[in-house]
Amino acid sequence: MSFGDPNNPYGQQQGGQPGYGYPQGQQPQGQPGYGYPQAPPVQPYAGGFAGGPTEMPGGVKAARVMLFVIAGFQVIGSVLFFLTGAAISKAQDNPALKDDIQFKDLADFPTGGVYALGVAVLLWGVLAIFLGAKFSSGGNGIRVTAMVFGIITAVLGIYPFVIVGLAHTVLAILVAVFVGKSDGGAWFNRARH
């Protein structure tokens, strides 16, 4: 029976040989086997160095821009709410429209509610601007708030404003995803000096 070349390190070893150059039972412990280099110790992700990333990752930059775009949409929406409230108020005073059946439902809606919705939309835009501005210096609380903001904005963009809110929904989902990724976590949890 042939075992091949006894000097071939990749071939089948003949029976009884524990290792090259060491008697049986005396092979040193803790050293890697022949031909296998030892890997460096595994370090937790910190952007390649101990302090964390020094430049904002691309996904976080994109989320920041998307927050500013959402804020712009919110300002436009609040202006439309204020204009609608003013138009309803003016139309309620018109005696010719008081007998119109189609206008009756609109006239019953309180203008104060329309103005309150306009203020709420404007404040939501201010929150988006605040979050976007805090991305460069904020910590994990800003990250979590931006993720919650994105999720709530996406839900509100789907339900009451299906067509108009489509852009809000897409942008808000992207904000939540980009901020929630691991490089976003590394950015918001970095060491600050």
Short mmCIF file of N, CA and C in Angstrom, two decimals:
data_model
loop_
_atom_site.label_atom_id
_atom_site.label_comp_id
_atom_site.label_asym_id
_atom_site.label_seq_id
_atom_site.Cartn_x
_atom_site.Cartn_y
_atom_site.Cartn_z
N MET A 1 0.84 -1.16 0.00
CA MET A 1 0.00 0.00 0.00
C MET A 1 0.89 1.23 0.00
N SER A 2 0.55 2.22 -0.80
CA SER A 2 1.37 3.40 -0.94
C SER A 2 0.65 4.61 -0.36
N PHE A 3 1.37 5.42 0.42
CA PHE A 3 0.82 6.64 1.01
C PHE A 3 1.25 7.89 0.27
N GLY A 4 1.92 7.77 -0.85
CA GLY A 4 2.39 8.92 -1.59
C GLY A 4 3.74 9.36 -1.10
N ASP A 5 4.12 10.56 -1.47
CA ASP A 5 5.43 11.10 -1.12
C ASP A 5 5.44 11.48 0.36
N PRO A 6 6.34 10.93 1.18
CA PRO A 6 6.37 11.27 2.61
C PRO A 6 6.83 12.70 2.87
N ASN A 7 7.43 13.39 1.90
CA ASN A 7 7.89 14.76 2.09
C ASN A 7 6.87 15.79 1.62
N ASN A 8 5.72 15.38 1.11
CA ASN A 8 4.67 16.29 0.65
C ASN A 8 3.84 16.74 1.86
N PRO A 9 3.87 18.04 2.21
CA PRO A 9 3.10 18.49 3.40
C PRO A 9 1.59 18.44 3.18
N TYR A 10 1.15 18.35 1.94
CA TYR A 10 -0.29 18.33 1.67
C TYR A 10 -0.81 16.92 1.45
N GLY A 11 0.05 15.98 1.37
CA GLY A 11 -0.37 14.60 1.15
C GLY A 11 -0.79 13.93 2.46
N GLN A 12 -1.28 12.71 2.33
CA GLN A 12 -1.72 11.96 3.50
C GLN A 12 -0.50 11.52 4.30
N GLN A 13 -0.53 11.76 5.61
CA GLN A 13 0.60 11.39 6.45
C GLN A 13 0.55 9.91 6.76
N GLN A 14 1.72 9.37 6.96
CA GLN A 14 1.79 7.97 7.34
C GLN A 14 1.39 7.85 8.80
N GLY A 15 0.83 6.77 9.15
CA GLY A 15 0.32 6.58 10.50
C GLY A 15 1.36 6.79 11.58
N GLY A 16 0.98 7.41 12.69
CA GLY A 16 1.84 7.56 13.86
C GLY A 16 2.62 8.85 13.88
N GLN A 17 2.62 9.65 12.85
CA GLN A 17 3.37 10.90 12.89
C GLN A 17 2.49 12.01 13.47
N PRO A 18 2.82 12.56 14.67
CA PRO A 18 2.00 13.59 15.27
C PRO A 18 2.17 14.95 14.61
N GLY A 19 3.34 15.28 14.10
CA GLY A 19 3.59 16.58 13.51
C GLY A 19 5.02 16.63 13.04
N TYR A 20 5.34 17.63 12.28
CA TYR A 20 6.70 17.71 11.74
C TYR A 20 7.66 18.21 12.79
N GLY A 21 8.72 17.47 13.04
CA GLY A 21 9.80 17.92 13.89
C GLY A 21 9.55 17.82 15.37
N TYR A 22 8.42 17.30 15.83
CA TYR A 22 8.14 17.20 17.25
C TYR A 22 7.81 15.76 17.59
N PRO A 23 8.39 15.29 18.68
CA PRO A 23 8.02 13.94 19.10
C PRO A 23 6.56 13.90 19.54
N GLN A 24 6.02 12.70 19.60
CA GLN A 24 4.61 12.54 19.93
C GLN A 24 4.32 13.10 21.32
N GLY A 25 3.26 13.95 21.43
CA GLY A 25 2.86 14.52 22.70
C GLY A 25 3.60 15.77 23.10
N GLN A 26 4.61 16.20 22.31
CA GLN A 26 5.38 17.38 22.69
C GLN A 26 5.23 18.54 21.71
N GLN A 27 4.19 18.51 20.90
CA GLN A 27 3.98 19.63 19.98
C GLN A 27 3.55 20.84 20.79
N PRO A 28 4.13 22.04 20.55
CA PRO A 28 3.80 23.22 21.36
C PRO A 28 2.32 23.59 21.20
N GLN A 29 1.74 24.03 22.29
CA GLN A 29 0.33 24.42 22.30
C GLN A 29 0.21 25.91 22.00
N GLY A 30 -0.91 26.30 21.44
CA GLY A 30 -1.19 27.71 21.23
C GLY A 30 -0.65 28.26 19.93
N GLN A 31 0.12 27.46 19.17
CA GLN A 31 0.61 27.94 17.90
C GLN A 31 -0.29 27.41 16.79
N PRO A 32 -0.47 28.19 15.77
CA PRO A 32 -1.32 27.72 14.68
C PRO A 32 -0.68 26.56 13.96
N GLY A 33 -1.50 25.80 13.27
CA GLY A 33 -0.99 24.67 12.52
C GLY A 33 -0.15 25.12 11.34
N TYR A 34 0.53 24.17 10.73
CA TYR A 34 1.42 24.47 9.62
C TYR A 34 0.62 25.03 8.44
N GLY A 35 1.04 26.17 7.90
CA GLY A 35 0.41 26.73 6.73
C GLY A 35 -0.77 27.65 7.02
N TYR A 36 -1.15 27.80 8.26
CA TYR A 36 -2.30 28.65 8.60
C TYR A 36 -1.81 29.83 9.43
N PRO A 37 -1.74 31.03 8.87
CA PRO A 37 -1.30 32.19 9.65
C PRO A 37 -2.39 32.60 10.65
N GLN A 38 -1.95 33.12 11.76
CA GLN A 38 -2.89 33.54 12.78
C GLN A 38 -3.48 34.90 12.41
N ALA A 39 -4.81 35.02 12.54
CA ALA A 39 -5.50 36.27 12.22
C ALA A 39 -5.33 37.28 13.35
N PRO A 40 -5.37 38.57 13.03
CA PRO A 40 -5.29 39.57 14.10
C PRO A 40 -6.56 39.50 14.96
N PRO A 41 -6.50 39.98 16.20
CA PRO A 41 -7.69 39.93 17.06
C PRO A 41 -8.81 40.80 16.49
N VAL A 42 -10.02 40.37 16.70
CA VAL A 42 -11.18 41.07 16.19
C VAL A 42 -11.49 42.27 17.08
N GLN A 43 -11.64 43.45 16.46
CA GLN A 43 -11.96 44.67 17.18
C GLN A 43 -13.40 45.07 16.85
N PRO A 44 -14.13 45.65 17.79
CA PRO A 44 -15.47 46.13 17.44
C PRO A 44 -15.38 47.29 16.45
N TYR A 45 -16.43 47.45 15.61
CA TYR A 45 -16.42 48.49 14.58
C TYR A 45 -16.42 49.87 15.23
N ALA A 46 -15.43 50.65 14.86
CA ALA A 46 -15.36 52.03 15.35
C ALA A 46 -14.87 52.94 14.24
N GLY A 47 -15.18 52.55 12.99
CA GLY A 47 -14.76 53.39 11.88
C GLY A 47 -13.28 53.25 11.56
N GLY A 48 -12.63 52.21 12.06
CA GLY A 48 -11.24 51.97 11.76
C GLY A 48 -10.28 52.53 12.79
N PHE A 49 -10.76 53.31 13.73
CA PHE A 49 -9.89 53.82 14.78
C PHE A 49 -10.71 54.09 16.01
N ALA A 50 -10.04 54.32 17.12
CA ALA A 50 -10.71 54.33 18.42
C ALA A 50 -11.74 55.43 18.60
N GLY A 51 -11.59 56.58 18.01
CA GLY A 51 -12.49 57.69 18.26
C GLY A 51 -13.78 57.66 17.46
N GLY A 52 -13.91 56.76 16.51
CA GLY A 52 -15.08 56.72 15.66
C GLY A 52 -14.85 57.55 14.41
N PRO A 53 -15.84 57.61 13.53
CA PRO A 53 -15.65 58.35 12.27
C PRO A 53 -15.53 59.85 12.51
N THR A 54 -14.70 60.48 11.72
CA THR A 54 -14.52 61.93 11.84
C THR A 54 -15.32 62.68 10.78
N GLU A 55 -15.78 61.99 9.76
CA GLU A 55 -16.59 62.61 8.72
C GLU A 55 -17.95 61.91 8.68
N MET A 56 -19.00 62.70 8.51
CA MET A 56 -20.36 62.17 8.48
C MET A 56 -20.50 61.20 7.30
N PRO A 57 -20.99 59.97 7.57
CA PRO A 57 -21.17 58.99 6.49
C PRO A 57 -22.17 59.50 5.45
N GLY A 58 -22.08 58.97 4.24
CA GLY A 58 -22.92 59.41 3.14
C GLY A 58 -24.41 59.22 3.39
N GLY A 59 -24.78 58.10 4.01
CA GLY A 59 -26.19 57.87 4.31
C GLY A 59 -26.74 58.87 5.30
N VAL A 60 -25.94 59.25 6.27
CA VAL A 60 -26.38 60.23 7.27
C VAL A 60 -26.49 61.61 6.63
N LYS A 61 -25.55 61.93 5.72
CA LYS A 61 -25.64 63.20 5.00
C LYS A 61 -26.92 63.24 4.16
N ALA A 62 -27.23 62.13 3.51
CA ALA A 62 -28.44 62.06 2.68
C ALA A 62 -29.69 62.22 3.55
N ALA A 63 -29.70 61.58 4.72
CA ALA A 63 -30.84 61.71 5.63
C ALA A 63 -31.01 63.15 6.08
N ARG A 64 -29.91 63.83 6.31
CA ARG A 64 -29.96 65.23 6.72
C ARG A 64 -30.59 66.10 5.64
N VAL A 65 -30.17 65.89 4.39
CA VAL A 65 -30.73 66.64 3.27
C VAL A 65 -32.23 66.34 3.14
N MET A 66 -32.60 65.07 3.31
CA MET A 66 -34.00 64.69 3.20
C MET A 66 -34.85 65.33 4.30
N LEU A 67 -34.29 65.51 5.47
CA LEU A 67 -35.01 66.21 6.53
C LEU A 67 -35.27 67.67 6.14
N PHE A 68 -34.29 68.30 5.52
CA PHE A 68 -34.49 69.68 5.08
C PHE A 68 -35.53 69.76 3.96
N VAL A 69 -35.56 68.76 3.08
CA VAL A 69 -36.57 68.73 2.02
C VAL A 69 -37.96 68.54 2.63
N ILE A 70 -38.06 67.63 3.60
CA ILE A 70 -39.34 67.43 4.30
C ILE A 70 -39.78 68.74 4.96
N ALA A 71 -38.86 69.46 5.56
CA ALA A 71 -39.19 70.73 6.20
C ALA A 71 -39.71 71.73 5.17
N GLY A 72 -39.13 71.75 3.98
CA GLY A 72 -39.63 72.62 2.92
C GLY A 72 -41.06 72.27 2.52
N PHE A 73 -41.33 70.96 2.40
CA PHE A 73 -42.69 70.53 2.10
C PHE A 73 -43.66 70.92 3.21
N GLN A 74 -43.19 70.85 4.45
CA GLN A 74 -44.05 71.22 5.58
C GLN A 74 -44.39 72.71 5.55
N VAL A 75 -43.43 73.55 5.20
CA VAL A 75 -43.69 74.99 5.11
C VAL A 75 -44.71 75.27 4.00
N ILE A 76 -44.55 74.60 2.87
CA ILE A 76 -45.52 74.77 1.78
C ILE A 76 -46.91 74.32 2.23
N GLY A 77 -46.97 73.17 2.92
CA GLY A 77 -48.25 72.67 3.41
C GLY A 77 -48.90 73.60 4.41
N SER A 78 -48.10 74.20 5.30
CA SER A 78 -48.69 75.10 6.30
C SER A 78 -49.22 76.37 5.63
N VAL A 79 -48.52 76.87 4.62
CA VAL A 79 -49.02 78.03 3.88
C VAL A 79 -50.35 77.69 3.21
N LEU A 80 -50.45 76.49 2.64
CA LEU A 80 -51.71 76.08 2.02
C LEU A 80 -52.84 75.97 3.04
N PHE A 81 -52.53 75.47 4.23
CA PHE A 81 -53.56 75.40 5.28
C PHE A 81 -54.02 76.80 5.68
N PHE A 82 -53.08 77.72 5.85
CA PHE A 82 -53.45 79.09 6.23
C PHE A 82 -54.29 79.76 5.14
N LEU A 83 -53.93 79.55 3.88
CA LEU A 83 -54.71 80.11 2.78
C LEU A 83 -56.10 79.48 2.71
N THR A 84 -56.18 78.18 2.97
CA THR A 84 -57.48 77.51 2.97
C THR A 84 -58.35 78.04 4.09
N GLY A 85 -57.77 78.22 5.28
CA GLY A 85 -58.53 78.78 6.40
C GLY A 85 -59.05 80.17 6.09
N ALA A 86 -58.21 80.99 5.46
CA ALA A 86 -58.64 82.34 5.10
C ALA A 86 -59.75 82.31 4.04
N ALA A 87 -59.64 81.39 3.08
CA ALA A 87 -60.67 81.27 2.04
C ALA A 87 -61.99 80.79 2.62
N ILE A 88 -61.95 79.83 3.54
CA ILE A 88 -63.18 79.34 4.17
C ILE A 88 -63.82 80.46 4.99
N SER A 89 -63.01 81.19 5.73
CA SER A 89 -63.53 82.29 6.55
C SER A 89 -64.20 83.36 5.69
N LYS A 90 -63.56 83.69 4.58
CA LYS A 90 -64.13 84.69 3.69
C LYS A 90 -65.40 84.18 3.02
N ALA A 91 -65.41 82.89 2.65
CA ALA A 91 -66.58 82.33 1.99
C ALA A 91 -67.76 82.17 2.95
N GLN A 92 -67.50 81.99 4.23
CA GLN A 92 -68.59 81.87 5.21
C GLN A 92 -69.35 83.18 5.34
N ASP A 93 -68.69 84.28 5.06
CA ASP A 93 -69.33 85.59 5.15
C ASP A 93 -70.14 85.95 3.89
N ASN A 94 -69.96 85.18 2.82
CA ASN A 94 -70.65 85.46 1.56
C ASN A 94 -72.09 84.95 1.63
N PRO A 95 -73.10 85.81 1.52
CA PRO A 95 -74.49 85.36 1.64
C PRO A 95 -74.94 84.49 0.46
N ALA A 96 -74.35 84.62 -0.70
CA ALA A 96 -74.74 83.82 -1.86
C ALA A 96 -74.37 82.36 -1.68
N LEU A 97 -73.27 82.07 -0.94
CA LEU A 97 -72.82 80.69 -0.74
C LEU A 97 -73.51 79.99 0.43
N LYS A 98 -74.21 80.73 1.27
CA LYS A 98 -74.86 80.11 2.44
C LYS A 98 -75.97 79.16 2.03
N ASP A 99 -76.59 79.38 0.89
CA ASP A 99 -77.66 78.50 0.43
C ASP A 99 -77.15 77.36 -0.45
N ASP A 100 -75.89 77.38 -0.81
CA ASP A 100 -75.32 76.33 -1.67
C ASP A 100 -75.12 75.05 -0.85
N ILE A 101 -75.68 73.94 -1.32
CA ILE A 101 -75.62 72.66 -0.58
C ILE A 101 -74.19 72.12 -0.57
N GLN A 102 -73.46 72.25 -1.67
CA GLN A 102 -72.09 71.73 -1.73
C GLN A 102 -71.16 72.50 -0.78
N PHE A 103 -71.40 73.77 -0.62
CA PHE A 103 -70.56 74.57 0.26
C PHE A 103 -70.92 74.38 1.73
N LYS A 104 -72.11 73.89 2.01
CA LYS A 104 -72.61 73.78 3.39
C LYS A 104 -71.67 72.93 4.26
N ASP A 105 -71.21 71.79 3.73
CA ASP A 105 -70.31 70.93 4.51
C ASP A 105 -68.97 71.62 4.79
N LEU A 106 -68.45 72.32 3.81
CA LEU A 106 -67.19 73.04 3.99
C LEU A 106 -67.35 74.21 4.95
N ALA A 107 -68.48 74.87 4.88
CA ALA A 107 -68.72 76.03 5.74
C ALA A 107 -68.90 75.62 7.20
N ASP A 108 -69.33 74.39 7.44
CA ASP A 108 -69.50 73.92 8.81
C ASP A 108 -68.16 73.60 9.49
N PHE A 109 -67.12 73.45 8.70
CA PHE A 109 -65.81 73.14 9.28
C PHE A 109 -65.24 74.41 9.91
N PRO A 110 -64.81 74.33 11.16
CA PRO A 110 -64.31 75.54 11.83
C PRO A 110 -62.97 76.00 11.25
N THR A 111 -62.86 77.27 11.00
CA THR A 111 -61.61 77.81 10.45
C THR A 111 -60.47 77.74 11.46
N GLY A 112 -60.83 77.77 12.74
CA GLY A 112 -59.79 77.63 13.77
C GLY A 112 -59.10 76.29 13.67
N GLY A 113 -59.83 75.24 13.29
CA GLY A 113 -59.23 73.91 13.11
C GLY A 113 -58.26 73.88 11.94
N VAL A 114 -58.60 74.58 10.89
CA VAL A 114 -57.70 74.65 9.73
C VAL A 114 -56.42 75.40 10.10
N TYR A 115 -56.58 76.50 10.83
CA TYR A 115 -55.39 77.24 11.28
C TYR A 115 -54.55 76.40 12.25
N ALA A 116 -55.18 75.64 13.11
CA ALA A 116 -54.45 74.77 14.04
C ALA A 116 -53.67 73.69 13.28
N LEU A 117 -54.29 73.12 12.23
CA LEU A 117 -53.55 72.16 11.40
C LEU A 117 -52.36 72.82 10.72
N GLY A 118 -52.53 74.06 10.27
CA GLY A 118 -51.42 74.79 9.66
C GLY A 118 -50.27 75.00 10.63
N VAL A 119 -50.60 75.32 11.88
CA VAL A 119 -49.56 75.50 12.90
C VAL A 119 -48.87 74.17 13.20
N ALA A 120 -49.65 73.08 13.29
CA ALA A 120 -49.07 71.76 13.57
C ALA A 120 -48.12 71.33 12.45
N VAL A 121 -48.52 71.57 11.21
CA VAL A 121 -47.67 71.23 10.06
C VAL A 121 -46.39 72.06 10.10
N LEU A 122 -46.51 73.32 10.43
CA LEU A 122 -45.33 74.20 10.52
C LEU A 122 -44.39 73.75 11.63
N LEU A 123 -44.94 73.38 12.78
CA LEU A 123 -44.09 72.91 13.88
C LEU A 123 -43.40 71.59 13.53
N TRP A 124 -44.07 70.73 12.78
CA TRP A 124 -43.44 69.47 12.34
C TRP A 124 -42.26 69.77 11.42
N GLY A 125 -42.40 70.82 10.60
CA GLY A 125 -41.29 71.24 9.75
C GLY A 125 -40.14 71.83 10.55
N VAL A 126 -40.47 72.57 11.59
CA VAL A 126 -39.43 73.12 12.47
C VAL A 126 -38.66 71.99 13.15
N LEU A 127 -39.38 70.94 13.56
CA LEU A 127 -38.71 69.78 14.16
C LEU A 127 -37.77 69.12 13.16
N ALA A 128 -38.17 69.03 11.90
CA ALA A 128 -37.31 68.45 10.87
C ALA A 128 -36.04 69.29 10.70
N ILE A 129 -36.18 70.61 10.69
CA ILE A 129 -35.01 71.48 10.57
C ILE A 129 -34.09 71.32 11.78
N PHE A 130 -34.68 71.26 12.97
CA PHE A 130 -33.89 71.10 14.19
C PHE A 130 -33.09 69.80 14.15
N LEU A 131 -33.75 68.70 13.76
CA LEU A 131 -33.06 67.41 13.71
C LEU A 131 -31.93 67.44 12.68
N GLY A 132 -32.20 67.99 11.51
CA GLY A 132 -31.17 68.07 10.48
C GLY A 132 -29.98 68.91 10.92
N ALA A 133 -30.26 69.99 11.65
CA ALA A 133 -29.18 70.86 12.12
C ALA A 133 -28.34 70.18 13.21
N LYS A 134 -28.94 69.29 13.98
CA LYS A 134 -28.23 68.63 15.07
C LYS A 134 -27.47 67.38 14.65
N PHE A 135 -27.54 67.00 13.37
CA PHE A 135 -26.85 65.79 12.93
C PHE A 135 -25.34 65.87 13.10
N SER A 136 -24.76 67.07 12.98
CA SER A 136 -23.30 67.17 13.08
C SER A 136 -22.80 67.07 14.51
N SER A 137 -23.61 67.46 15.49
CA SER A 137 -23.12 67.46 16.87
C SER A 137 -23.95 66.60 17.81
N GLY A 138 -25.08 66.09 17.36
CA GLY A 138 -25.98 65.36 18.23
C GLY A 138 -25.52 63.95 18.54
N GLY A 139 -26.08 63.41 19.59
CA GLY A 139 -25.75 62.06 20.02
C GLY A 139 -26.82 61.06 19.62
N ASN A 140 -26.88 59.96 20.36
CA ASN A 140 -27.80 58.88 20.05
C ASN A 140 -29.26 59.31 20.22
N GLY A 141 -29.55 60.28 21.07
CA GLY A 141 -30.92 60.77 21.24
C GLY A 141 -31.44 61.42 19.97
N ILE A 142 -30.59 62.16 19.27
CA ILE A 142 -30.98 62.76 17.99
C ILE A 142 -31.23 61.66 16.96
N ARG A 143 -30.42 60.62 17.00
CA ARG A 143 -30.60 59.49 16.06
C ARG A 143 -31.95 58.82 16.28
N VAL A 144 -32.26 58.52 17.54
CA VAL A 144 -33.53 57.86 17.85
C VAL A 144 -34.70 58.78 17.50
N THR A 145 -34.59 60.06 17.82
CA THR A 145 -35.66 61.00 17.49
C THR A 145 -35.86 61.10 15.98
N ALA A 146 -34.78 61.10 15.22
CA ALA A 146 -34.89 61.16 13.76
C ALA A 146 -35.55 59.89 13.21
N MET A 147 -35.25 58.74 13.81
CA MET A 147 -35.88 57.51 13.37
C MET A 147 -37.38 57.53 13.67
N VAL A 148 -37.76 57.97 14.87
CA VAL A 148 -39.17 58.06 15.24
C VAL A 148 -39.87 59.09 14.35
N PHE A 149 -39.22 60.22 14.11
CA PHE A 149 -39.76 61.25 13.22
C PHE A 149 -40.03 60.66 11.84
N GLY A 150 -39.07 59.90 11.32
CA GLY A 150 -39.23 59.30 10.00
C GLY A 150 -40.39 58.32 9.94
N ILE A 151 -40.54 57.50 10.97
CA ILE A 151 -41.61 56.52 10.99
C ILE A 151 -42.98 57.20 11.09
N ILE A 152 -43.10 58.17 11.99
CA ILE A 152 -44.39 58.88 12.13
C ILE A 152 -44.73 59.64 10.86
N THR A 153 -43.74 60.29 10.25
CA THR A 153 -43.99 61.03 9.02
C THR A 153 -44.41 60.09 7.89
N ALA A 154 -43.80 58.91 7.83
CA ALA A 154 -44.19 57.94 6.79
C ALA A 154 -45.62 57.48 6.99
N VAL A 155 -46.00 57.21 8.24
CA VAL A 155 -47.37 56.77 8.51
C VAL A 155 -48.37 57.89 8.18
N LEU A 156 -48.06 59.12 8.59
CA LEU A 156 -48.96 60.24 8.30
C LEU A 156 -49.01 60.54 6.80
N GLY A 157 -47.93 60.28 6.10
CA GLY A 157 -47.92 60.49 4.66
C GLY A 157 -48.76 59.46 3.92
N ILE A 158 -48.91 58.28 4.51
CA ILE A 158 -49.73 57.24 3.87
C ILE A 158 -51.20 57.48 4.13
N TYR A 159 -51.58 57.68 5.38
CA TYR A 159 -53.01 57.67 5.69
C TYR A 159 -53.79 58.89 5.22
N PRO A 160 -53.57 60.07 5.75
CA PRO A 160 -54.50 61.13 5.33
C PRO A 160 -54.21 61.70 3.95
N PHE A 161 -52.96 61.68 3.53
CA PHE A 161 -52.59 62.36 2.28
C PHE A 161 -51.91 61.36 1.35
N VAL A 162 -52.68 60.47 0.77
CA VAL A 162 -52.11 59.39 -0.01
C VAL A 162 -51.32 59.91 -1.21
N ILE A 163 -51.87 60.78 -2.00
CA ILE A 163 -51.18 61.26 -3.19
C ILE A 163 -50.14 62.33 -2.84
N VAL A 164 -50.55 63.33 -2.06
CA VAL A 164 -49.64 64.41 -1.70
C VAL A 164 -48.52 63.90 -0.79
N GLY A 165 -48.85 62.94 0.07
CA GLY A 165 -47.88 62.46 1.04
C GLY A 165 -46.94 61.40 0.53
N LEU A 166 -47.00 61.04 -0.74
CA LEU A 166 -46.12 60.01 -1.27
C LEU A 166 -44.65 60.42 -1.16
N ALA A 167 -44.35 61.66 -1.48
CA ALA A 167 -42.97 62.14 -1.35
C ALA A 167 -42.54 62.14 0.11
N HIS A 168 -43.44 62.57 1.00
CA HIS A 168 -43.14 62.53 2.43
C HIS A 168 -42.85 61.10 2.87
N THR A 169 -43.67 60.17 2.43
CA THR A 169 -43.52 58.77 2.85
C THR A 169 -42.18 58.21 2.41
N VAL A 170 -41.82 58.41 1.16
CA VAL A 170 -40.55 57.87 0.65
C VAL A 170 -39.37 58.52 1.37
N LEU A 171 -39.39 59.83 1.49
CA LEU A 171 -38.28 60.52 2.16
C LEU A 171 -38.16 60.11 3.63
N ALA A 172 -39.30 59.99 4.30
CA ALA A 172 -39.28 59.64 5.72
C ALA A 172 -38.76 58.23 5.94
N ILE A 173 -39.15 57.30 5.08
CA ILE A 173 -38.65 55.92 5.20
C ILE A 173 -37.14 55.91 4.99
N LEU A 174 -36.66 56.66 4.00
CA LEU A 174 -35.22 56.71 3.76
C LEU A 174 -34.46 57.35 4.93
N VAL A 175 -35.04 58.37 5.54
CA VAL A 175 -34.41 58.98 6.72
C VAL A 175 -34.27 57.93 7.82
N ALA A 176 -35.34 57.20 8.10
CA ALA A 176 -35.29 56.20 9.17
C ALA A 176 -34.29 55.11 8.86
N VAL A 177 -34.21 54.68 7.61
CA VAL A 177 -33.28 53.61 7.24
C VAL A 177 -31.83 54.09 7.31
N PHE A 178 -31.55 55.25 6.73
CA PHE A 178 -30.17 55.74 6.70
C PHE A 178 -29.64 56.06 8.09
N VAL A 179 -30.48 56.59 8.94
CA VAL A 179 -30.04 56.91 10.30
C VAL A 179 -29.92 55.64 11.13
N GLY A 180 -30.74 54.64 10.83
CA GLY A 180 -30.74 53.41 11.61
C GLY A 180 -29.65 52.43 11.24
N LYS A 181 -28.96 52.64 10.13
CA LYS A 181 -27.89 51.72 9.71
C LYS A 181 -26.72 51.78 10.69
N SER A 182 -25.83 50.79 10.56
CA SER A 182 -24.70 50.71 11.49
C SER A 182 -23.75 51.90 11.37
N ASP A 183 -23.53 52.41 10.15
CA ASP A 183 -22.64 53.57 10.05
C ASP A 183 -23.29 54.81 10.66
N GLY A 184 -24.63 54.89 10.63
CA GLY A 184 -25.33 55.97 11.33
C GLY A 184 -25.16 55.84 12.83
N GLY A 185 -25.25 54.60 13.34
CA GLY A 185 -25.02 54.37 14.77
C GLY A 185 -23.61 54.74 15.19
N ALA A 186 -22.64 54.39 14.33
CA ALA A 186 -21.25 54.74 14.65
C ALA A 186 -21.05 56.25 14.66
N TRP A 187 -21.75 56.96 13.76
CA TRP A 187 -21.60 58.42 13.71
C TRP A 187 -22.20 59.07 14.96
N PHE A 188 -23.39 58.68 15.35
CA PHE A 188 -24.05 59.32 16.48
C PHE A 188 -23.48 58.87 17.82
N ASN A 189 -22.78 57.75 17.87
CA ASN A 189 -22.19 57.27 19.12
C ASN A 189 -20.70 57.54 19.19
N ARG A 190 -20.17 58.36 18.30
CA ARG A 190 -18.73 58.62 18.29
C ARG A 190 -18.33 59.46 19.50
N ALA A 191 -17.04 59.45 19.78
CA ALA A 191 -16.52 60.26 20.89
C ALA A 191 -16.45 61.72 20.45
N ARG A 192 -16.90 62.60 21.31
CA ARG A 192 -16.88 64.03 21.02
C ARG A 192 -15.88 64.71 21.95
N HIS A 193 -15.18 65.69 21.41
CA HIS A 193 -14.15 66.38 22.23
C HIS A 193 -14.61 67.74 22.62
#
